[in-house]
Short mmCIF file of N, CA and C in Angstrom, two decimals:
data_model
loop_
_atom_site.label_atom_id
_atom_site.label_comp_id
_atom_site.label_asym_id
_atom_site.label_seq_id
_atom_site.Cartn_x
_atom_site.Cartn_y
_atom_site.Cartn_z
N MET A 1 133.63 148.37 124.36
CA MET A 1 134.73 147.50 124.00
C MET A 1 134.30 146.31 123.22
N PRO A 2 133.20 145.59 123.58
CA PRO A 2 132.88 144.47 122.70
C PRO A 2 132.64 144.87 121.29
N ILE A 3 132.10 146.01 121.06
CA ILE A 3 131.84 146.48 119.70
C ILE A 3 133.16 146.72 118.94
N LEU A 4 134.07 147.41 119.55
CA LEU A 4 135.35 147.68 118.87
C LEU A 4 136.11 146.29 118.68
N TRP A 5 135.94 145.44 119.61
CA TRP A 5 136.65 144.08 119.44
C TRP A 5 136.05 143.36 118.27
N ALA A 6 134.69 143.33 118.14
CA ALA A 6 134.08 142.59 117.11
C ALA A 6 134.31 143.20 115.68
N LEU A 7 134.59 144.46 115.67
CA LEU A 7 134.88 145.13 114.39
C LEU A 7 136.34 145.06 113.98
N ALA A 8 137.18 144.55 114.82
CA ALA A 8 138.63 144.51 114.54
C ALA A 8 138.88 143.50 113.45
N ASN A 9 140.00 143.70 112.86
CA ASN A 9 140.50 142.79 111.80
C ASN A 9 140.72 141.36 112.44
N PRO A 10 140.07 140.37 111.91
CA PRO A 10 140.17 139.00 112.51
C PRO A 10 141.52 138.38 112.38
N LYS A 11 142.36 139.01 111.58
CA LYS A 11 143.71 138.43 111.36
C LYS A 11 144.66 138.88 112.50
N LEU A 12 144.32 139.89 113.28
CA LEU A 12 145.12 140.39 114.35
C LEU A 12 145.01 139.44 115.60
N ASP A 13 146.06 139.35 116.39
CA ASP A 13 145.94 138.57 117.64
C ASP A 13 145.32 139.49 118.68
N GLU A 14 144.96 138.92 119.84
CA GLU A 14 144.22 139.64 120.86
C GLU A 14 144.98 140.84 121.33
N ARG A 15 146.28 140.70 121.51
CA ARG A 15 147.09 141.88 121.99
C ARG A 15 147.05 143.03 121.01
N GLU A 16 147.22 142.71 119.70
CA GLU A 16 147.17 143.72 118.64
C GLU A 16 145.78 144.39 118.61
N VAL A 17 144.73 143.60 118.73
CA VAL A 17 143.39 144.13 118.68
C VAL A 17 143.20 145.13 119.85
N LEU A 18 143.65 144.74 121.01
CA LEU A 18 143.47 145.62 122.24
C LEU A 18 144.29 146.89 122.09
N GLN A 19 145.55 146.78 121.62
CA GLN A 19 146.33 147.96 121.34
C GLN A 19 145.67 148.88 120.39
N ALA A 20 145.16 148.27 119.30
CA ALA A 20 144.46 149.09 118.26
C ALA A 20 143.24 149.74 118.88
N MET A 21 142.52 149.10 119.69
CA MET A 21 141.33 149.66 120.33
C MET A 21 141.70 150.90 121.14
N PHE A 22 142.78 150.81 121.87
CA PHE A 22 143.22 151.90 122.72
C PHE A 22 143.72 153.07 121.84
N ASP A 23 144.31 152.77 120.66
CA ASP A 23 144.75 153.78 119.77
C ASP A 23 143.54 154.50 119.17
N VAL A 24 142.51 153.76 118.77
CA VAL A 24 141.34 154.29 118.02
C VAL A 24 140.45 155.06 119.00
N GLU A 25 140.18 154.51 120.21
CA GLU A 25 139.33 155.06 121.19
C GLU A 25 140.16 155.46 122.44
N GLU A 26 140.87 156.50 122.38
CA GLU A 26 141.73 156.89 123.53
C GLU A 26 140.98 157.16 124.77
N ASP A 27 139.73 157.56 124.62
CA ASP A 27 138.90 157.86 125.86
C ASP A 27 138.61 156.64 126.71
N LEU A 28 138.84 155.40 126.11
CA LEU A 28 138.61 154.20 126.88
C LEU A 28 139.51 154.19 128.14
N ILE A 29 140.67 154.83 127.97
CA ILE A 29 141.62 154.76 129.16
C ILE A 29 141.98 156.18 129.59
N ALA A 30 141.61 157.18 128.91
CA ALA A 30 141.89 158.55 129.32
C ALA A 30 141.22 158.93 130.66
N GLY A 31 141.97 159.49 131.56
CA GLY A 31 141.37 159.93 132.80
C GLY A 31 141.00 158.80 133.73
N ARG A 32 141.64 157.64 133.55
CA ARG A 32 141.39 156.46 134.43
C ARG A 32 142.67 155.96 135.02
N PRO A 33 143.26 156.65 135.91
CA PRO A 33 144.53 156.20 136.48
C PRO A 33 144.32 154.96 137.27
N GLY A 34 145.33 154.09 137.24
CA GLY A 34 145.26 152.85 137.96
C GLY A 34 144.38 151.80 137.38
N LEU A 35 144.15 151.86 136.11
CA LEU A 35 143.28 150.93 135.42
C LEU A 35 143.89 149.51 135.44
N LEU A 36 143.06 148.50 135.76
CA LEU A 36 143.53 147.12 135.81
C LEU A 36 142.91 146.46 134.55
N LEU A 37 143.65 145.70 133.87
CA LEU A 37 143.20 144.88 132.67
C LEU A 37 143.52 143.44 133.08
N ILE A 38 142.48 142.72 133.47
CA ILE A 38 142.64 141.31 133.88
C ILE A 38 142.63 140.52 132.64
N ALA A 39 143.65 139.66 132.49
CA ALA A 39 143.83 138.90 131.28
C ALA A 39 144.30 137.51 131.58
N ASP A 40 144.26 136.66 130.58
CA ASP A 40 144.77 135.30 130.73
C ASP A 40 146.23 135.26 130.17
N LYS A 41 146.81 134.12 130.15
CA LYS A 41 148.20 133.98 129.72
C LYS A 41 148.44 134.31 128.27
N GLY A 42 147.33 134.33 127.49
CA GLY A 42 147.44 134.64 126.10
C GLY A 42 147.89 136.11 125.88
N PHE A 43 147.76 136.89 126.86
CA PHE A 43 148.13 138.30 126.74
C PHE A 43 149.61 138.56 127.22
N ALA A 44 150.30 137.50 127.56
CA ALA A 44 151.66 137.62 128.05
C ALA A 44 152.57 137.96 126.92
N SER A 45 153.31 139.17 127.13
CA SER A 45 154.34 139.61 126.17
C SER A 45 154.96 140.79 126.83
N LYS A 46 156.29 140.79 126.89
CA LYS A 46 157.02 141.95 127.48
C LYS A 46 156.64 143.19 126.76
N GLU A 47 156.66 143.13 125.37
CA GLU A 47 156.31 144.31 124.63
C GLU A 47 154.93 144.85 124.93
N PHE A 48 153.95 143.92 124.92
CA PHE A 48 152.58 144.30 125.25
C PHE A 48 152.46 144.87 126.63
N GLU A 49 153.04 144.19 127.60
CA GLU A 49 152.92 144.67 128.95
C GLU A 49 153.63 146.05 129.11
N ASN A 50 154.76 146.22 128.43
CA ASN A 50 155.37 147.58 128.47
C ASN A 50 154.50 148.62 127.86
N ASP A 51 153.86 148.30 126.74
CA ASP A 51 152.92 149.27 126.04
C ASP A 51 151.81 149.59 127.05
N LEU A 52 151.21 148.65 127.76
CA LEU A 52 150.18 148.90 128.71
C LEU A 52 150.66 149.74 129.88
N ALA A 53 151.86 149.43 130.37
CA ALA A 53 152.41 150.22 131.43
C ALA A 53 152.62 151.66 131.07
N MET A 54 153.07 151.91 129.78
CA MET A 54 153.25 153.28 129.32
C MET A 54 151.86 154.01 129.22
N ARG A 55 150.82 153.28 129.09
CA ARG A 55 149.48 153.83 129.02
C ARG A 55 148.84 154.02 130.42
N GLY A 56 149.62 153.50 131.42
CA GLY A 56 149.16 153.59 132.77
C GLY A 56 148.22 152.47 133.17
N ILE A 57 148.27 151.33 132.50
CA ILE A 57 147.39 150.17 132.75
C ILE A 57 148.26 149.08 133.35
N GLU A 58 147.68 148.48 134.44
CA GLU A 58 148.33 147.39 135.06
C GLU A 58 147.71 146.11 134.56
N LEU A 59 148.48 145.05 134.33
CA LEU A 59 147.97 143.81 133.77
C LEU A 59 148.20 142.63 134.66
N PRO A 60 147.23 142.40 135.58
CA PRO A 60 147.33 141.18 136.39
C PRO A 60 146.94 140.00 135.51
N ARG A 61 147.77 138.99 135.48
CA ARG A 61 147.45 137.78 134.70
C ARG A 61 148.18 136.59 135.40
N PRO A 62 147.68 135.38 135.15
CA PRO A 62 148.37 134.25 135.75
C PRO A 62 149.79 134.07 135.21
N SER A 63 150.64 133.52 136.01
CA SER A 63 152.04 133.37 135.58
C SER A 63 152.17 132.01 134.84
N PHE A 64 153.15 131.97 133.99
CA PHE A 64 153.53 130.71 133.38
C PHE A 64 154.27 129.87 134.39
N LYS A 65 154.45 128.56 134.13
CA LYS A 65 155.23 127.71 135.08
C LYS A 65 156.65 128.12 135.19
N ARG A 66 157.22 128.70 134.10
CA ARG A 66 158.59 129.08 134.09
C ARG A 66 158.80 130.44 134.80
N GLU A 67 157.75 131.20 135.10
CA GLU A 67 157.81 132.44 135.74
C GLU A 67 157.59 132.34 137.26
N LYS A 68 158.10 133.31 138.00
CA LYS A 68 157.76 133.33 139.45
C LYS A 68 156.32 133.87 139.56
N LYS A 69 155.61 133.53 140.63
CA LYS A 69 154.29 133.93 140.81
C LYS A 69 154.15 135.42 140.78
N ARG A 70 153.14 135.93 140.11
CA ARG A 70 152.91 137.37 139.95
C ARG A 70 152.14 137.86 141.19
N LYS A 71 152.37 139.11 141.54
CA LYS A 71 151.76 139.60 142.84
C LYS A 71 150.23 139.55 142.92
N ASP A 72 149.55 139.74 141.83
CA ASP A 72 148.05 139.76 141.89
C ASP A 72 147.47 138.42 141.60
N GLU A 73 148.27 137.41 141.41
CA GLU A 73 147.76 136.14 140.98
C GLU A 73 146.71 135.52 141.96
N PRO A 74 146.91 135.54 143.23
CA PRO A 74 145.88 134.91 144.10
C PRO A 74 144.51 135.50 143.99
N LEU A 75 144.40 136.76 143.58
CA LEU A 75 143.04 137.36 143.41
C LEU A 75 142.37 136.97 142.11
N LEU A 76 143.12 136.51 141.15
CA LEU A 76 142.64 136.36 139.80
C LEU A 76 141.62 135.23 139.64
N LYS A 77 141.76 134.13 140.41
CA LYS A 77 141.01 132.89 140.13
C LYS A 77 139.54 133.18 140.27
N SER A 78 139.05 133.81 141.32
CA SER A 78 137.62 134.04 141.44
C SER A 78 137.07 135.08 140.44
N VAL A 79 137.90 136.12 140.23
CA VAL A 79 137.47 137.11 139.26
C VAL A 79 137.39 136.53 137.82
N ARG A 80 138.40 135.81 137.51
CA ARG A 80 138.48 135.20 136.18
C ARG A 80 137.29 134.23 135.94
N GLN A 81 136.96 133.50 137.00
CA GLN A 81 135.88 132.53 136.88
C GLN A 81 134.53 133.24 136.63
N LEU A 82 134.31 134.41 137.31
CA LEU A 82 133.11 135.23 137.13
C LEU A 82 133.09 135.74 135.65
N ILE A 83 134.23 136.26 135.18
CA ILE A 83 134.32 136.75 133.81
C ILE A 83 134.02 135.58 132.83
N GLU A 84 134.65 134.48 133.04
CA GLU A 84 134.41 133.39 132.11
C GLU A 84 132.99 132.89 132.09
N SER A 85 132.33 132.97 133.21
CA SER A 85 130.84 132.58 133.34
C SER A 85 130.00 133.53 132.53
N VAL A 86 130.30 134.84 132.60
CA VAL A 86 129.54 135.79 131.78
C VAL A 86 129.88 135.57 130.29
N ASN A 87 131.16 135.34 129.99
CA ASN A 87 131.50 135.21 128.57
C ASN A 87 130.86 133.87 128.03
N ASP A 88 130.86 132.81 128.81
CA ASP A 88 130.19 131.58 128.39
C ASP A 88 128.72 131.83 128.07
N THR A 89 128.10 132.59 128.93
CA THR A 89 126.66 132.90 128.78
C THR A 89 126.39 133.65 127.47
N LEU A 90 127.26 134.55 127.20
CA LEU A 90 127.06 135.39 125.96
C LEU A 90 127.58 134.74 124.70
N LYS A 91 128.66 133.97 124.84
CA LYS A 91 129.40 133.43 123.70
C LYS A 91 128.43 132.55 122.90
N GLY A 92 128.44 132.69 121.64
CA GLY A 92 127.60 131.89 120.76
C GLY A 92 126.20 132.40 120.69
N ARG A 93 125.73 133.22 121.65
CA ARG A 93 124.45 133.78 121.67
C ARG A 93 124.41 135.08 120.86
N LEU A 94 125.53 135.65 120.53
CA LEU A 94 125.55 136.93 119.81
C LEU A 94 125.23 136.69 118.35
N ASP A 95 125.55 135.50 117.83
CA ASP A 95 125.29 135.28 116.40
C ASP A 95 125.72 136.38 115.47
N LEU A 96 126.96 136.88 115.71
CA LEU A 96 127.36 138.12 114.98
C LEU A 96 127.43 137.91 113.47
N GLU A 97 127.87 136.77 113.02
CA GLU A 97 128.01 136.58 111.55
C GLU A 97 126.64 136.49 110.94
N GLN A 98 125.64 136.00 111.58
CA GLN A 98 124.34 135.86 111.06
C GLN A 98 123.49 137.19 111.07
N HIS A 99 123.93 138.12 111.81
CA HIS A 99 123.06 139.26 112.00
C HIS A 99 123.80 140.62 111.77
N GLY A 100 124.53 140.65 110.65
CA GLY A 100 125.22 141.93 110.33
C GLY A 100 126.28 142.32 111.31
N GLY A 101 126.91 141.30 111.89
CA GLY A 101 127.81 141.49 113.06
C GLY A 101 129.12 142.23 112.68
N ARG A 102 129.33 142.46 111.42
CA ARG A 102 130.61 143.15 111.00
C ARG A 102 130.36 144.66 110.80
N THR A 103 129.21 145.14 111.29
CA THR A 103 128.96 146.57 111.19
C THR A 103 128.80 147.06 112.60
N PHE A 104 129.06 148.32 112.82
CA PHE A 104 128.88 148.86 114.19
C PHE A 104 127.50 148.64 114.70
N GLU A 105 126.51 148.92 113.89
CA GLU A 105 125.11 148.83 114.38
C GLU A 105 124.74 147.39 114.69
N GLY A 106 125.19 146.46 113.81
CA GLY A 106 124.85 145.00 114.05
C GLY A 106 125.43 144.50 115.35
N VAL A 107 126.69 144.88 115.57
CA VAL A 107 127.32 144.37 116.80
C VAL A 107 126.67 145.04 118.02
N ALA A 108 126.42 146.34 117.92
CA ALA A 108 125.84 147.07 119.09
C ALA A 108 124.51 146.47 119.41
N VAL A 109 123.65 146.17 118.48
CA VAL A 109 122.32 145.66 118.72
C VAL A 109 122.41 144.26 119.34
N ARG A 110 123.30 143.39 118.83
CA ARG A 110 123.41 142.03 119.36
C ARG A 110 123.93 142.01 120.73
N VAL A 111 124.99 142.86 120.97
CA VAL A 111 125.50 142.87 122.35
C VAL A 111 124.45 143.43 123.32
N ALA A 112 123.76 144.50 122.92
CA ALA A 112 122.80 145.10 123.81
C ALA A 112 121.65 144.15 124.08
N GLN A 113 121.20 143.43 123.09
CA GLN A 113 120.12 142.42 123.33
C GLN A 113 120.54 141.40 124.35
N ARG A 114 121.76 140.86 124.21
CA ARG A 114 122.15 139.79 125.05
C ARG A 114 122.46 140.27 126.52
N VAL A 115 123.06 141.46 126.59
CA VAL A 115 123.28 142.07 127.94
C VAL A 115 121.95 142.31 128.66
N LEU A 116 120.99 142.87 127.94
CA LEU A 116 119.68 143.15 128.61
C LEU A 116 118.97 141.84 128.92
N ALA A 117 119.09 140.80 128.09
CA ALA A 117 118.49 139.53 128.47
C ALA A 117 119.12 138.97 129.68
N MET A 118 120.47 139.06 129.74
CA MET A 118 121.12 138.50 130.93
C MET A 118 120.73 139.30 132.15
N ALA A 119 120.64 140.62 132.07
CA ALA A 119 120.29 141.47 133.22
C ALA A 119 118.86 141.09 133.64
N ALA A 120 117.93 140.88 132.76
CA ALA A 120 116.60 140.50 133.02
C ALA A 120 116.53 139.22 133.80
N ALA A 121 117.35 138.26 133.33
CA ALA A 121 117.36 136.90 133.93
C ALA A 121 117.93 137.00 135.39
N ILE A 122 118.98 137.78 135.56
CA ILE A 122 119.60 137.95 136.87
C ILE A 122 118.63 138.65 137.84
N ARG A 123 117.97 139.71 137.35
CA ARG A 123 116.99 140.41 138.22
C ARG A 123 115.76 139.47 138.54
N ARG A 124 115.31 138.78 137.63
CA ARG A 124 114.14 137.91 137.93
C ARG A 124 114.51 136.83 138.89
N ASN A 125 115.71 136.22 138.72
CA ASN A 125 116.13 135.16 139.59
C ASN A 125 116.37 135.73 141.05
N HIS A 126 116.88 136.92 141.11
CA HIS A 126 117.07 137.54 142.39
C HIS A 126 115.76 137.91 143.12
N LYS A 127 114.86 138.49 142.34
CA LYS A 127 113.58 138.93 142.93
C LYS A 127 112.67 137.71 143.32
N THR A 128 112.72 136.69 142.59
CA THR A 128 111.80 135.58 142.79
C THR A 128 112.46 134.47 143.62
N GLY A 129 113.76 134.62 143.85
CA GLY A 129 114.46 133.50 144.57
C GLY A 129 114.62 132.27 143.73
N ALA A 130 114.44 132.35 142.43
CA ALA A 130 114.56 131.27 141.53
C ALA A 130 116.00 130.75 141.52
N PRO A 131 116.15 129.48 141.20
CA PRO A 131 117.52 128.96 141.18
C PRO A 131 118.36 129.66 140.04
N VAL A 132 119.63 129.80 140.28
CA VAL A 132 120.44 130.38 139.21
C VAL A 132 120.66 129.42 138.04
N VAL A 133 120.25 129.93 136.92
CA VAL A 133 120.43 129.16 135.66
C VAL A 133 121.23 130.01 134.71
N ARG A 134 121.98 129.37 133.88
CA ARG A 134 122.78 130.15 132.97
C ARG A 134 122.10 130.47 131.63
N SER A 135 120.96 129.86 131.38
CA SER A 135 120.28 130.06 130.17
C SER A 135 119.49 131.32 130.19
N VAL A 136 119.64 132.16 129.14
CA VAL A 136 118.80 133.37 129.04
C VAL A 136 117.76 133.33 127.94
N VAL A 137 117.52 132.11 127.48
CA VAL A 137 116.61 131.87 126.35
C VAL A 137 115.23 132.50 126.65
N THR A 138 114.74 132.33 127.84
CA THR A 138 113.40 132.91 128.18
C THR A 138 113.38 134.37 127.98
N PHE A 139 114.46 135.07 128.17
CA PHE A 139 114.48 136.54 128.13
C PHE A 139 115.07 137.08 126.83
N ASP A 140 115.35 136.24 125.87
CA ASP A 140 115.97 136.60 124.64
C ASP A 140 114.98 136.67 123.50
N HIS A 141 114.35 137.85 123.36
CA HIS A 141 113.33 137.99 122.32
C HIS A 141 113.64 139.20 121.52
#
């Protein structure tokens, strides 16, 4: 998914990119009943949510102040914080524009490098009892 996202037309909004990804790569959701797509308020749209529902995807997201609380909202805070932490660790570290990031191969290599570096840092910290640090510079070669 990060590769498809990075190759998307930068003029599309997030909802349009995600819908296009599902159209191009139908196997992302095929055979996965009950799929949850955790999102932020930026994905709020009746049309978008209806499209996801027709694809069999549930969209837990925070409610706007003008909306009543959504049923899955209490579970979202901790999950979203974990997701944001991973995104923060990887964001800016992919250097997509500087490394051929608008090609499939360029995006795949940059994403794989960073995910492997992060996995190495997590494993090392776990095995050695080292303090948790968000920097993966030591493992990023």
